[in-house]
Amino acid sequence: GQQLNQSPQSMFIQEGEDVSMNCTSSSIFNTWLWYKQDPGEGPVLLIALYKAGELTSNGRLTAQFGITRKDSFLNISASIPSDVGIYFCAGRRTSYDKVIFGPGTSLSVIP
Amino acid sequence: DVKVTQSSRYLVKRTGEKVFLECVQDMDHENMFWYRQDPGLGLRLIYFSYDVKMKEKGDIPEGYSVSREKKERFSLILESASTNQTSMYLCASIGGGVSNQPQHFGDGTRLSIL
């Protein structure tokens, strides 16, 4: 079935550093979603993107809907210890389709 | 805010038992989903339901069944639990119709089958 690829698979960064991760698909999507999952919790929606080229911020987080509609990017500025968790991208090709999830990027922040 | 509640955070059962995982949402959403999450595999869709008494197989339905008798409640059933069903189970919901709205998740049930 349809797969999403996330890169990198895991990251270890120093507190205060900026973080970049991306998500790619072989198909065109009309919706991109970014979720964060804290250890032992369910995923929580961070940002939703609905238009190619769209750039949306949520505090220190910024996500972009790629121009090709086959990718999306998430940036975290000035990371802090509570940013630790797994970041999932998700997408939907049309409004009728199921949401597809990427395998996640695991982020560790070293104080 | 949408609230999706899963009845148990942690559950330990034995091989061969019939296991019920319950999920309730309070936003009158038509669509509800059950996923399992395993390290390195991300979220995989087991079953979903787009209305009361309606259900559709997801990507990995084998060994599971579901029940949607009321709009707010979606149950996942392991007919005869096996050790390979040890996993984190996540329920999600979303409003109906043609919509690009994102799913809202519960906190998950970590199920161990011994």
mmCIF file of N, CA, C and O in Angstrom, chain B residues 32-93:
data_model
loop_
_atom_site.group_PDB
_atom_site.id
_atom_site.type_symbol
_atom_site.label_atom_id
_atom_site.label_comp_id
_atom_site.label_asym_id
_atom_site.label_seq_id
_atom_site.Cartn_x
_atom_site.Cartn_y
_atom_site.Cartn_z
ATOM 1 N N MET B 32 -14.548 6.658 13.212
ATOM 2 C CA MET B 32 -13.655 6.236 14.291
ATOM 3 C C MET B 32 -12.706 5.162 13.766
ATOM 4 O O MET B 32 -13.043 4.421 12.838
ATOM 5 N N PHE B 33 -11.519 5.099 14.370
ATOM 6 C CA PHE B 33 -10.444 4.263 13.843
ATOM 7 C C PHE B 33 -9.738 3.531 14.985
ATOM 8 O O PHE B 33 -9.612 4.061 16.082
ATOM 9 N N TRP B 34 -9.234 2.358 14.673
ATOM 10 C CA TRP B 34 -8.323 1.646 15.575
ATOM 11 C C TRP B 34 -7.009 1.386 14.849
ATOM 12 O O TRP B 34 -6.991 0.839 13.742
ATOM 13 N N TYR B 35 -5.908 1.790 15.499
ATOM 14 C CA TYR B 35 -4.562 1.551 14.996
ATOM 15 C C TYR B 35 -3.794 0.731 16.020
ATOM 16 O O TYR B 35 -4.095 0.762 17.216
ATOM 17 N N ARG B 36 -2.769 0.048 15.540
ATOM 18 C CA ARG B 36 -1.772 -0.465 16.462
ATOM 19 C C ARG B 36 -0.432 0.155 16.087
ATOM 20 O O ARG B 36 -0.178 0.468 14.915
ATOM 21 N N GLN B 37 0.383 0.337 17.122
ATOM 22 C CA GLN B 37 1.667 0.993 16.938
ATOM 23 C C GLN B 37 2.767 0.099 17.469
ATOM 24 O O GLN B 37 2.745 -0.289 18.646
ATOM 25 N N ASP B 38 3.718 -0.217 16.605
ATOM 26 C CA ASP B 38 4.839 -1.061 16.981
ATOM 27 C C ASP B 38 6.137 -0.372 16.582
ATOM 28 O O ASP B 38 6.168 0.329 15.563
ATOM 29 N N PRO B 39 7.186 -0.568 17.363
ATOM 30 C CA PRO B 39 8.469 0.102 17.067
ATOM 31 C C PRO B 39 8.918 -0.156 15.634
ATOM 32 O O PRO B 39 8.952 -1.299 15.180
ATOM 33 N N GLY B 40 9.261 0.923 14.944
ATOM 34 C CA GLY B 40 9.772 0.803 13.582
ATOM 35 C C GLY B 40 8.705 0.627 12.518
ATOM 36 O O GLY B 40 9.001 0.699 11.323
ATOM 37 N N LEU B 41 7.464 0.427 12.935
ATOM 38 C CA LEU B 41 6.387 0.191 11.960
ATOM 39 C C LEU B 41 5.383 1.334 11.930
ATOM 40 O O LEU B 41 4.476 1.341 11.093
ATOM 41 N N GLY B 42 5.487 2.269 12.833
ATOM 42 C CA GLY B 42 4.561 3.393 12.839
ATOM 43 C C GLY B 42 3.164 2.960 13.217
ATOM 44 O O GLY B 42 2.952 1.956 13.910
ATOM 45 N N LEU B 43 2.172 3.694 12.745
ATOM 46 C CA LEU B 43 0.771 3.400 13.024
ATOM 47 C C LEU B 43 0.178 2.600 11.862
ATOM 48 O O LEU B 43 0.269 3.003 10.708
ATOM 49 N N ARG B 44 -0.433 1.487 12.192
ATOM 50 C CA ARG B 44 -1.070 0.670 11.163
ATOM 51 C C ARG B 44 -2.553 0.555 11.471
ATOM 52 O O ARG B 44 -2.943 0.231 12.586
ATOM 53 N N LEU B 45 -3.364 0.787 10.439
ATOM 54 C CA LEU B 45 -4.806 0.816 10.610
ATOM 55 C C LEU B 45 -5.373 -0.599 10.659
ATOM 56 O O LEU B 45 -5.163 -1.395 9.747
ATOM 57 N N ILE B 46 -6.146 -0.893 11.709
ATOM 58 C CA ILE B 46 -6.733 -2.219 11.885
ATOM 59 C C ILE B 46 -8.143 -2.248 11.285
ATOM 60 O O ILE B 46 -8.449 -3.042 10.406
ATOM 61 N N TYR B 47 -8.986 -1.376 11.795
ATOM 62 C CA TYR B 47 -10.372 -1.255 11.328
ATOM 63 C C TYR B 47 -10.796 0.204 11.461
ATOM 64 O O TYR B 47 -10.263 0.939 12.284
ATOM 65 N N PHE B 48 -11.799 0.578 10.690
ATOM 66 C CA PHE B 48 -12.425 1.870 10.922
ATOM 67 C C PHE B 48 -13.928 1.755 10.688
ATOM 68 O O PHE B 48 -14.412 0.784 10.095
ATOM 69 N N SER B 49 -14.624 2.770 11.178
ATOM 70 C CA SER B 49 -16.083 2.784 11.073
ATOM 71 C C SER B 49 -16.519 4.196 10.709
ATOM 72 O O SER B 49 -16.063 5.161 11.313
ATOM 73 N N TYR B 50 -17.393 4.301 9.710
ATOM 74 C CA TYR B 50 -17.845 5.621 9.298
ATOM 75 C C TYR B 50 -19.285 5.914 9.717
ATOM 76 O O TYR B 50 -19.848 6.942 9.371
ATOM 77 N N ASP B 51 -19.885 4.969 10.442
ATOM 78 C CA ASP B 51 -21.222 5.204 10.956
ATOM 79 C C ASP B 51 -21.576 4.063 11.909
ATOM 80 O O ASP B 51 -20.914 3.017 11.914
ATOM 81 N N VAL B 52 -22.643 4.249 12.635
ATOM 82 C CA VAL B 52 -23.093 3.192 13.553
ATOM 83 C C VAL B 52 -23.358 1.911 12.754
ATOM 84 O O VAL B 52 -23.946 1.948 11.679
ATOM 85 N N LYS B 53 -22.873 0.814 13.302
ATOM 86 C CA LYS B 53 -23.037 -0.527 12.725
ATOM 87 C C LYS B 53 -22.292 -0.706 11.397
ATOM 88 O O LYS B 53 -22.412 -1.757 10.759
ATOM 89 N N MET B 54 -21.517 0.284 10.978
ATOM 90 C CA MET B 54 -20.724 0.147 9.762
ATOM 91 C C MET B 54 -19.269 -0.055 10.149
ATOM 92 O O MET B 54 -18.774 0.561 11.105
ATOM 93 N N LYS B 55 -18.572 -0.912 9.401
ATOM 94 C CA LYS B 55 -17.163 -1.128 9.664
ATOM 95 C C LYS B 55 -16.460 -1.475 8.364
ATOM 96 O O LYS B 55 -17.054 -2.052 7.453
ATOM 97 N N GLU B 56 -15.187 -1.111 8.319
ATOM 98 C CA GLU B 56 -14.362 -1.403 7.155
ATOM 99 C C GLU B 56 -13.015 -1.928 7.630
ATOM 100 O O GLU B 56 -12.471 -1.424 8.618
ATOM 101 N N LYS B 57 -12.467 -2.885 6.920
ATOM 102 C CA LYS B 57 -11.154 -3.395 7.260
ATOM 103 C C LYS B 57 -10.088 -2.366 6.894
ATOM 104 O O LYS B 57 -10.178 -1.711 5.860
ATOM 105 N N GLY B 58 -9.100 -2.297 7.760
ATOM 106 C CA GLY B 58 -7.946 -1.472 7.466
ATOM 107 C C GLY B 58 -6.863 -2.304 6.805
ATOM 108 O O GLY B 58 -7.156 -3.221 6.036
ATOM 109 N N ASP B 59 -5.627 -2.024 7.167
ATOM 110 C CA ASP B 59 -4.504 -2.708 6.531
ATOM 111 C C ASP B 59 -4.142 -4.031 7.202
ATOM 112 O O ASP B 59 -3.584 -4.919 6.558
ATOM 113 N N ILE B 60 -4.479 -4.177 8.479
ATOM 114 C CA ILE B 60 -4.097 -5.400 9.206
ATOM 115 C C ILE B 60 -5.252 -5.897 10.066
ATOM 116 O O ILE B 60 -5.151 -5.975 11.289
ATOM 117 N N PRO B 61 -6.380 -6.313 9.481
ATOM 118 C CA PRO B 61 -7.546 -6.690 10.276
ATOM 119 C C PRO B 61 -7.495 -8.100 10.860
ATOM 120 O O PRO B 61 -8.300 -8.439 11.739
ATOM 121 N N GLU B 62 -6.554 -8.915 10.394
ATOM 122 C CA GLU B 62 -6.551 -10.325 10.791
ATOM 123 C C GLU B 62 -6.380 -10.479 12.303
ATOM 124 O O GLU B 62 -5.479 -9.897 12.898
ATOM 125 N N GLY B 63 -7.253 -11.291 12.899
ATOM 126 C CA GLY B 63 -7.185 -11.533 14.337
ATOM 127 C C GLY B 63 -7.978 -10.549 15.169
ATOM 128 O O GLY B 63 -8.019 -10.661 16.397
ATOM 129 N N TYR B 64 -8.621 -9.590 14.489
ATOM 130 C CA TYR B 64 -9.397 -8.556 15.185
ATOM 131 C C TYR B 64 -10.810 -8.473 14.624
ATOM 132 O O TYR B 64 -11.059 -8.835 13.482
ATOM 133 N N SER B 65 -11.710 -7.974 15.435
ATOM 134 C CA SER B 65 -13.021 -7.567 14.963
ATOM 135 C C SER B 65 -13.384 -6.284 15.704
ATOM 136 O O SER B 65 -12.685 -5.884 16.646
ATOM 137 N N VAL B 66 -14.462 -5.629 15.266
ATOM 138 C CA VAL B 66 -14.865 -4.370 15.892
ATOM 139 C C VAL B 66 -16.373 -4.349 16.057
ATOM 140 O O VAL B 66 -17.110 -5.124 15.435
ATOM 141 N N SER B 67 -16.818 -3.425 16.894
ATOM 142 C CA SER B 67 -18.241 -3.236 17.133
ATOM 143 C C SER B 67 -18.525 -1.749 17.272
ATOM 144 O O SER B 67 -17.833 -1.049 18.011
ATOM 145 N N ARG B 68 -19.578 -1.277 16.572
ATOM 146 C CA ARG B 68 -19.971 0.134 16.660
ATOM 147 C C ARG B 68 -21.499 0.158 16.812
ATOM 148 O O ARG B 68 -22.243 0.355 15.868
ATOM 149 N N GLU B 69 -21.956 -0.062 18.033
ATOM 150 C CA GLU B 69 -23.395 -0.099 18.319
ATOM 151 C C GLU B 69 -23.942 1.305 18.595
ATOM 152 O O GLU B 69 -25.124 1.578 18.373
ATOM 153 N N LYS B 70 -23.083 2.180 19.084
ATOM 154 C CA LYS B 70 -23.475 3.566 19.336
ATOM 155 C C LYS B 70 -22.446 4.480 18.691
ATOM 156 O O LYS B 70 -21.272 4.119 18.563
ATOM 157 N N LYS B 71 -22.888 5.656 18.309
ATOM 158 C CA LYS B 71 -22.024 6.561 17.569
ATOM 159 C C LYS B 71 -20.774 6.935 18.349
ATOM 160 O O LYS B 71 -19.688 7.072 17.769
ATOM 161 N N GLU B 72 -20.895 7.079 19.649
ATOM 162 C CA GLU B 72 -19.766 7.568 20.420
ATOM 163 C C GLU B 72 -18.763 6.472 20.808
ATOM 164 O O GLU B 72 -17.695 6.781 21.311
ATOM 165 N N ARG B 73 -19.114 5.228 20.584
ATOM 166 C CA ARG B 73 -18.290 4.126 21.107
ATOM 167 C C ARG B 73 -17.850 3.174 19.988
ATOM 168 O O ARG B 73 -18.674 2.726 19.178
ATOM 169 N N PHE B 74 -16.565 2.854 19.988
ATOM 170 C CA PHE B 74 -16.007 1.940 18.976
ATOM 171 C C PHE B 74 -15.131 0.946 19.717
ATOM 172 O O PHE B 74 -14.148 1.340 20.359
ATOM 173 N N SER B 75 -15.485 -0.322 19.648
ATOM 174 C CA SER B 75 -14.777 -1.353 20.402
ATOM 175 C C SER B 75 -13.924 -2.209 19.479
ATOM 176 O O SER B 75 -14.366 -2.582 18.387
ATOM 177 N N LEU B 76 -12.742 -2.513 19.940
ATOM 178 C CA LEU B 76 -11.850 -3.439 19.235
ATOM 179 C C LEU B 76 -11.834 -4.742 20.010
ATOM 180 O O LEU B 76 -11.664 -4.735 21.233
ATOM 181 N N ILE B 77 -11.980 -5.865 19.287
ATOM 182 C CA ILE B 77 -12.074 -7.162 19.937
ATOM 183 C C ILE B 77 -10.980 -8.074 19.397
ATOM 184 O O ILE B 77 -10.817 -8.215 18.176
ATOM 185 N N LEU B 78 -10.247 -8.665 20.317
ATOM 186 C CA LEU B 78 -9.308 -9.721 19.966
ATOM 187 C C LEU B 78 -9.999 -11.025 20.314
ATOM 188 O O LEU B 78 -10.192 -11.330 21.492
ATOM 189 N N GLU B 79 -10.405 -11.772 19.309
ATOM 190 C CA GLU B 79 -11.238 -12.953 19.539
ATOM 191 C C GLU B 79 -10.514 -14.005 20.374
ATOM 192 O O GLU B 79 -11.099 -14.621 21.256
ATOM 193 N N SER B 80 -9.244 -14.216 20.083
ATOM 194 C CA SER B 80 -8.427 -15.178 20.820
ATOM 195 C C SER B 80 -7.008 -14.622 20.823
ATOM 196 O O SER B 80 -6.257 -14.809 19.865
ATOM 197 N N ALA B 81 -6.692 -13.921 21.888
ATOM 198 C CA ALA B 81 -5.449 -13.147 21.924
ATOM 199 C C ALA B 81 -4.218 -14.020 21.712
ATOM 200 O O ALA B 81 -4.135 -15.150 22.234
ATOM 201 N N SER B 82 -3.276 -13.461 20.982
ATOM 202 C CA SER B 82 -1.999 -14.157 20.779
ATOM 203 C C SER B 82 -0.863 -13.199 21.128
ATOM 204 O O SER B 82 -1.040 -11.980 21.158
ATOM 205 N N THR B 83 0.305 -13.772 21.383
ATOM 206 C CA THR B 83 1.438 -12.948 21.844
ATOM 207 C C THR B 83 1.846 -11.902 20.810
ATOM 208 O O THR B 83 2.336 -10.827 21.169
ATOM 209 N N ASN B 84 1.618 -12.171 19.518
ATOM 210 C CA ASN B 84 2.001 -11.180 18.501
ATOM 211 C C ASN B 84 1.025 -10.006 18.440
ATOM 212 O O ASN B 84 1.191 -9.096 17.608
ATOM 213 N N GLN B 85 0.024 -10.033 19.296
ATOM 214 C CA GLN B 85 -0.885 -8.890 19.400
ATOM 215 C C GLN B 85 -0.514 -7.972 20.573
ATOM 216 O O GLN B 85 -1.232 -6.998 20.851
ATOM 217 N N THR B 86 0.581 -8.278 21.222
ATOM 218 C CA THR B 86 1.131 -7.354 22.203
ATOM 219 C C THR B 86 1.565 -6.087 21.479
ATOM 220 O O THR B 86 2.375 -6.145 20.557
ATOM 221 N N SER B 87 0.996 -4.955 21.890
ATOM 222 C CA SER B 87 1.251 -3.725 21.149
ATOM 223 C C SER B 87 0.606 -2.553 21.878
ATOM 224 O O SER B 87 -0.095 -2.712 22.875
ATOM 225 N N MET B 88 0.855 -1.367 21.323
ATOM 226 C CA MET B 88 0.144 -0.157 21.750
ATOM 227 C C MET B 88 -1.015 0.039 20.787
ATOM 228 O O MET B 88 -0.811 0.061 19.563
ATOM 229 N N TYR B 89 -2.231 0.177 21.334
ATOM 230 C CA TYR B 89 -3.411 0.351 20.495
ATOM 231 C C TYR B 89 -3.942 1.768 20.659
ATOM 232 O O TYR B 89 -4.143 2.248 21.777
ATOM 233 N N LEU B 90 -4.186 2.422 19.533
ATOM 234 C CA LEU B 90 -4.636 3.807 19.532
ATOM 235 C C LEU B 90 -5.969 3.933 18.816
ATOM 236 O O LEU B 90 -6.159 3.403 17.728
ATOM 237 N N CYS B 91 -6.871 4.666 19.452
ATOM 238 C CA CYS B 91 -8.173 4.960 18.862
ATOM 239 C C CYS B 91 -8.163 6.407 18.387
ATOM 240 O O CYS B 91 -7.525 7.269 19.016
ATOM 241 N N ALA B 92 -8.862 6.707 17.291
ATOM 242 C CA ALA B 92 -8.948 8.075 16.793
ATOM 243 C C ALA B 92 -10.343 8.323 16.240
ATOM 244 O O ALA B 92 -11.067 7.382 15.890
ATOM 245 N N SER B 93 -10.715 9.589 16.165
ATOM 246 C CA SER B 93 -12.007 9.929 15.574
ATOM 247 C C SER B 93 -11.895 11.198 14.750
ATOM 248 O O SER B 93 -10.957 11.986 14.914
#
